[in-house]
Amino acid sequence: MTTPAQTVNEGQVQTLVSDQQPALTEEEQVATLVPSHPSQRNSVTIWTLSNDNPHNTKILDTTDHNKIVYNIKPDFEGKHTMTNMYKGEGEGTPLGYIEWHEFFSDQISFKGAKKVKKGSYFSNGGSFAHTFKDEQGRMYKWKGIGPGLVPSLHCDDNFNPKVPIAQFTRSRMDRSVNPPAVVPAQIFLTPRAMEVKDLVLFTFMVLEKGRRSKETSEGNRMSAWRAEAPGLIPNEETARAVNTGVGPGVKKRDE
């Protein structure tokens, strides 16, 4: 039986890594995340989420035999709900965390830094976009952080700033196979994104939490809780009362 973590969109992977690719237009690069620069072709890393909920999932490196590279786990025991991001299986001190607040801004910390409000870590990058810097002061921008959009990460020092260095695809139902199968959520990363892979995942985790919480608060519950995989808990109060592994139309893991 194929597990969600093992289910990979083979056509998409082939598009990313084939040696026989023709030259791509800029629009095709943006759509497929395949850079035309020779040094970056055939080297896209694919992370698969074992659970579509980015706050309760393992991140598996599909290009390295589904090795667990990160573990993101919720913690409901303290005063505030926490989301902790760990390297590997998830032992020791979290690499980063989100401290949930229902009526005020969430507070976040990355690599042991003093926790700050989410709004002071990111800057407004335009419509559905957020910017931030790495430790070297290089600027990045997550675009598409909104309903129905495709989140993609860009940086000014990429060979083409219009082409993303990382991109997230939601889980979806593949009805071209019989029986239909769920293609799990995935993150695609170019070598440039892999230079700051911890930061890429941390910032995505923070922004995706805000996007899904906003969707549910606006009543768009079915969009945030996707039918084929669990979504994010809408707020801290219900987070403590709801099984995070179950969303509308989703079977429990032991069924």
Short mmCIF file of C-alpha atoms in Angstrom, two decimals:
data_model
loop_
_atom_site.label_atom_id
_atom_site.label_comp_id
_atom_site.label_asym_id
_atom_site.label_seq_id
_atom_site.Cartn_x
_atom_site.Cartn_y
_atom_site.Cartn_z
CA MET A 1 0.00 0.00 0.00
CA THR A 2 1.37 3.39 -0.97
CA THR A 3 1.50 5.93 1.84
CA PRO A 4 0.92 9.68 1.27
CA ALA A 5 4.62 10.26 1.94
CA GLN A 6 5.51 7.83 -0.86
CA THR A 7 2.97 9.10 -3.37
CA VAL A 8 4.81 11.41 -5.74
CA ASN A 9 3.59 13.13 -8.87
CA GLU A 10 5.93 11.30 -11.24
CA GLY A 11 5.18 13.56 -14.17
CA GLN A 12 6.15 16.60 -12.16
CA VAL A 13 9.35 14.99 -10.91
CA GLN A 14 10.29 14.02 -14.44
CA THR A 15 9.72 17.59 -15.56
CA LEU A 16 12.07 18.78 -12.86
CA VAL A 17 14.93 16.37 -13.36
CA SER A 18 14.88 15.14 -16.94
CA ASP A 19 18.15 15.47 -18.88
CA GLN A 20 16.20 15.88 -22.10
CA GLN A 21 14.44 19.14 -21.29
CA PRO A 22 14.27 21.71 -24.08
CA ALA A 23 15.03 25.34 -23.34
CA LEU A 24 12.27 26.83 -21.19
CA THR A 25 10.64 30.20 -21.50
CA GLU A 26 10.53 32.48 -18.46
CA GLU A 27 6.82 31.66 -17.99
CA GLU A 28 7.58 27.94 -18.04
CA GLN A 29 10.38 28.40 -15.51
CA VAL A 30 8.01 30.20 -13.15
CA ALA A 31 5.37 27.50 -13.60
CA THR A 32 7.66 24.50 -13.13
CA LEU A 33 10.47 25.90 -10.95
CA VAL A 34 13.00 24.53 -13.46
CA PRO A 35 15.82 27.08 -13.80
CA SER A 36 17.36 27.40 -17.24
CA HIS A 37 20.77 28.22 -15.79
CA PRO A 38 22.97 25.12 -16.43
CA SER A 39 24.41 25.12 -12.91
CA GLN A 40 20.96 24.63 -11.34
CA ARG A 41 19.28 22.21 -13.72
CA ASN A 42 18.67 18.61 -12.61
CA SER A 43 19.29 19.56 -8.98
CA VAL A 44 15.90 20.49 -7.56
CA THR A 45 15.26 19.03 -4.10
CA ILE A 46 11.74 17.78 -3.39
CA TRP A 47 10.34 17.76 0.13
CA THR A 48 7.11 15.88 0.78
CA LEU A 49 4.82 16.63 3.73
CA SER A 50 3.64 13.46 5.44
CA ASN A 51 0.57 15.42 6.54
CA ASP A 52 -0.94 18.40 4.71
CA ASN A 53 -1.14 20.24 8.03
CA PRO A 54 2.20 22.15 8.09
CA HIS A 55 2.04 22.33 11.89
CA ASN A 56 1.85 18.60 12.48
CA THR A 57 3.95 16.89 9.85
CA LYS A 58 7.23 15.29 8.95
CA ILE A 59 9.21 16.71 6.04
CA LEU A 60 10.63 13.92 3.89
CA ASP A 61 13.32 14.41 1.27
CA THR A 62 11.82 12.59 -1.71
CA THR A 63 15.11 12.92 -3.58
CA ASP A 64 16.93 11.09 -0.75
CA HIS A 65 14.84 7.94 -0.18
CA ASN A 66 12.17 9.77 1.89
CA LYS A 67 14.67 10.64 4.61
CA ILE A 68 13.06 12.63 7.45
CA VAL A 69 14.79 16.01 7.37
CA TYR A 70 12.46 17.96 9.68
CA ASN A 71 9.69 17.24 12.16
CA ILE A 72 7.09 19.88 12.94
CA LYS A 73 4.99 19.16 16.01
CA PRO A 74 2.30 21.00 17.99
CA ASP A 75 2.49 21.42 21.76
CA PHE A 76 -0.75 22.09 23.66
CA GLU A 77 0.64 21.69 27.19
CA GLY A 78 1.65 25.26 28.07
CA LYS A 79 -0.17 28.57 28.42
CA HIS A 80 -0.12 29.02 24.65
CA THR A 81 -0.30 26.54 21.83
CA MET A 82 3.14 26.11 20.29
CA THR A 83 4.36 24.83 16.95
CA ASN A 84 7.92 23.51 17.21
CA MET A 85 10.19 22.83 14.24
CA TYR A 86 12.96 20.26 14.73
CA LYS A 87 15.78 18.95 12.61
CA GLY A 88 15.51 15.26 11.75
CA GLU A 89 13.26 13.11 13.93
CA GLY A 90 12.50 15.90 16.38
CA GLU A 91 14.67 15.61 19.48
CA GLY A 92 16.33 18.32 21.57
CA THR A 93 15.87 22.06 21.24
CA PRO A 94 13.52 23.27 18.49
CA LEU A 95 15.16 24.98 15.55
CA GLY A 96 12.30 27.47 15.58
CA TYR A 97 8.84 27.88 17.03
CA ILE A 98 5.56 29.77 16.81
CA GLU A 99 3.73 30.83 19.95
CA TRP A 100 0.06 31.14 19.03
CA HIS A 101 -2.03 34.11 20.14
CA GLU A 102 -5.71 34.32 19.30
CA PHE A 103 -6.31 38.06 19.73
CA PHE A 104 -2.78 39.40 19.26
CA SER A 105 0.07 38.75 16.86
CA ASP A 106 1.76 35.35 17.06
CA GLN A 107 5.29 35.42 18.43
CA ILE A 108 8.09 33.55 16.72
CA SER A 109 11.72 32.59 17.28
CA PHE A 110 14.31 31.13 14.92
CA LYS A 111 17.60 29.50 15.93
CA GLY A 112 17.48 30.64 19.54
CA ALA A 113 16.85 34.30 18.83
CA LYS A 114 14.67 36.35 21.17
CA LYS A 115 11.04 35.81 20.26
CA VAL A 116 9.41 38.66 18.36
CA LYS A 117 6.00 39.44 16.96
CA LYS A 118 5.41 37.97 13.55
CA GLY A 119 4.75 41.43 12.11
CA SER A 120 8.19 42.68 13.11
CA TYR A 121 9.97 39.74 11.45
CA PHE A 122 8.31 40.17 8.06
CA SER A 123 7.75 43.28 5.97
CA ASN A 124 4.87 43.87 3.61
CA GLY A 125 6.06 42.87 0.16
CA GLY A 126 2.89 43.88 -1.69
CA SER A 127 -0.34 42.03 -2.39
CA PHE A 128 -0.18 38.57 -0.74
CA ALA A 129 3.60 38.92 -0.35
CA HIS A 130 5.97 39.08 2.64
CA THR A 131 9.68 39.91 2.71
CA PHE A 132 12.42 38.96 5.18
CA LYS A 133 16.22 38.79 5.38
CA ASP A 134 18.70 36.03 6.12
CA GLU A 135 21.70 36.28 8.45
CA GLN A 136 23.77 37.81 5.64
CA GLY A 137 21.23 40.54 5.01
CA ARG A 138 20.01 39.08 1.71
CA MET A 139 16.37 39.86 0.93
CA TYR A 140 13.70 37.24 0.16
CA LYS A 141 10.05 37.49 -0.75
CA TRP A 142 7.30 34.90 -0.33
CA LYS A 143 4.61 35.54 -2.95
CA GLY A 144 1.18 33.96 -3.29
CA ILE A 145 0.38 33.85 0.43
CA GLY A 146 -3.35 34.04 -0.10
CA PRO A 147 -6.47 31.99 -0.92
CA GLY A 148 -6.13 29.86 -4.04
CA LEU A 149 -2.59 31.05 -4.79
CA VAL A 150 0.67 29.10 -5.15
CA PRO A 151 3.24 30.17 -2.53
CA SER A 152 6.63 30.78 -4.11
CA LEU A 153 9.88 32.20 -2.75
CA HIS A 154 11.99 34.72 -4.65
CA CYS A 155 15.27 36.51 -4.04
CA ASP A 156 16.92 39.43 -5.81
CA ASP A 157 20.29 37.71 -6.23
CA ASN A 158 18.86 34.75 -8.15
CA PHE A 159 19.97 34.54 -11.79
CA ASN A 160 16.41 35.62 -12.66
CA PRO A 161 14.46 37.25 -9.77
CA LYS A 162 11.16 36.42 -11.51
CA VAL A 163 11.87 32.70 -11.22
CA PRO A 164 11.17 31.28 -7.72
CA ILE A 165 13.88 29.51 -5.78
CA ALA A 166 11.26 27.48 -3.88
CA GLN A 167 7.61 26.65 -4.39
CA PHE A 168 4.85 24.92 -2.43
CA THR A 169 2.13 22.78 -3.97
CA ARG A 170 -0.89 21.71 -1.95
CA SER A 171 -2.03 18.13 -1.77
CA ARG A 172 -4.53 17.23 -4.45
CA MET A 173 -6.50 14.31 -5.80
CA ASP A 174 -5.07 12.71 -8.94
CA ARG A 175 -8.06 11.34 -10.84
CA SER A 176 -5.97 10.30 -13.84
CA VAL A 177 -5.16 7.02 -12.07
CA ASN A 178 -7.50 4.23 -11.02
CA PRO A 179 -8.33 4.29 -8.21
CA PRO A 180 -7.82 8.04 -7.69
CA ALA A 181 -4.91 8.79 -5.34
CA VAL A 182 -3.86 11.73 -3.22
CA VAL A 183 -0.70 13.48 -4.35
CA PRO A 184 0.81 14.85 -1.12
CA ALA A 185 1.78 18.45 -0.50
CA GLN A 186 5.33 19.20 -1.59
CA ILE A 187 7.97 21.92 -1.47
CA PHE A 188 10.40 22.22 -4.39
CA LEU A 189 13.77 23.86 -3.71
CA THR A 190 16.55 24.96 -6.07
CA PRO A 191 20.20 24.95 -4.91
CA ARG A 192 19.84 28.64 -4.02
CA ALA A 193 16.98 27.83 -1.65
CA MET A 194 18.94 24.95 -0.14
CA GLU A 195 21.58 27.47 1.00
CA VAL A 196 19.01 28.69 3.55
CA LYS A 197 16.76 25.64 3.76
CA ASP A 198 16.07 26.00 7.51
CA LEU A 199 14.91 29.57 6.99
CA VAL A 200 12.84 28.64 3.95
CA LEU A 201 10.86 26.06 5.91
CA PHE A 202 10.52 28.21 9.02
CA THR A 203 9.19 31.26 7.18
CA PHE A 204 6.83 29.12 5.12
CA MET A 205 5.51 27.47 8.27
CA VAL A 206 4.82 30.85 9.89
CA LEU A 207 3.13 32.40 6.86
CA GLU A 208 1.08 29.31 5.98
CA LYS A 209 -0.25 29.20 9.53
CA GLY A 210 -1.46 32.77 9.16
CA ARG A 211 -2.99 32.12 5.75
CA ARG A 212 -4.97 29.08 6.86
CA SER A 213 -6.10 30.71 10.09
CA LYS A 214 -7.31 33.73 8.11
CA GLU A 215 -9.24 31.51 5.72
CA THR A 216 -11.08 29.78 8.55
CA SER A 217 -11.77 33.05 10.39
CA GLU A 218 -13.38 34.40 7.23
CA GLY A 219 -15.62 31.35 6.96
CA ASN A 220 -13.77 29.69 4.09
CA ARG A 221 -13.37 26.56 6.16
CA MET A 222 -13.37 24.03 3.36
CA SER A 223 -10.49 25.80 1.63
CA ALA A 224 -8.30 25.71 4.72
CA TRP A 225 -9.37 22.16 5.65
CA ARG A 226 -8.79 20.56 2.27
CA ALA A 227 -10.99 17.54 1.60
CA GLU A 228 -8.13 15.17 0.84
CA ALA A 229 -5.86 16.05 3.77
CA PRO A 230 -6.05 17.80 7.13
CA GLY A 231 -5.72 21.56 7.33
CA LEU A 232 -4.71 23.88 10.11
CA ILE A 233 -6.65 24.38 13.33
CA PRO A 234 -8.47 27.72 13.06
CA ASN A 235 -7.48 29.14 16.43
CA GLU A 236 -5.89 28.32 19.76
CA GLU A 237 -9.14 27.62 21.60
CA THR A 238 -10.33 24.98 19.17
CA ALA A 239 -6.79 23.65 18.73
CA ARG A 240 -6.91 22.17 22.21
CA ALA A 241 -10.24 20.47 21.57
CA VAL A 242 -9.86 19.12 18.04
CA ASN A 243 -7.91 16.12 16.77
CA THR A 244 -5.27 17.76 14.53
CA GLY A 245 -5.10 14.71 12.32
CA VAL A 246 -8.67 14.97 11.12
CA GLY A 247 -10.36 17.47 8.85
CA PRO A 248 -13.57 17.43 6.78
CA GLY A 249 -13.63 14.34 4.61
CA VAL A 250 -10.47 12.92 6.15
CA LYS A 251 -10.29 9.48 7.69
CA LYS A 252 -8.38 8.92 10.89
CA ARG A 253 -4.94 7.38 10.44
CA ASP A 254 -5.89 4.08 12.06
CA GLU A 255 -8.89 3.51 9.81
#
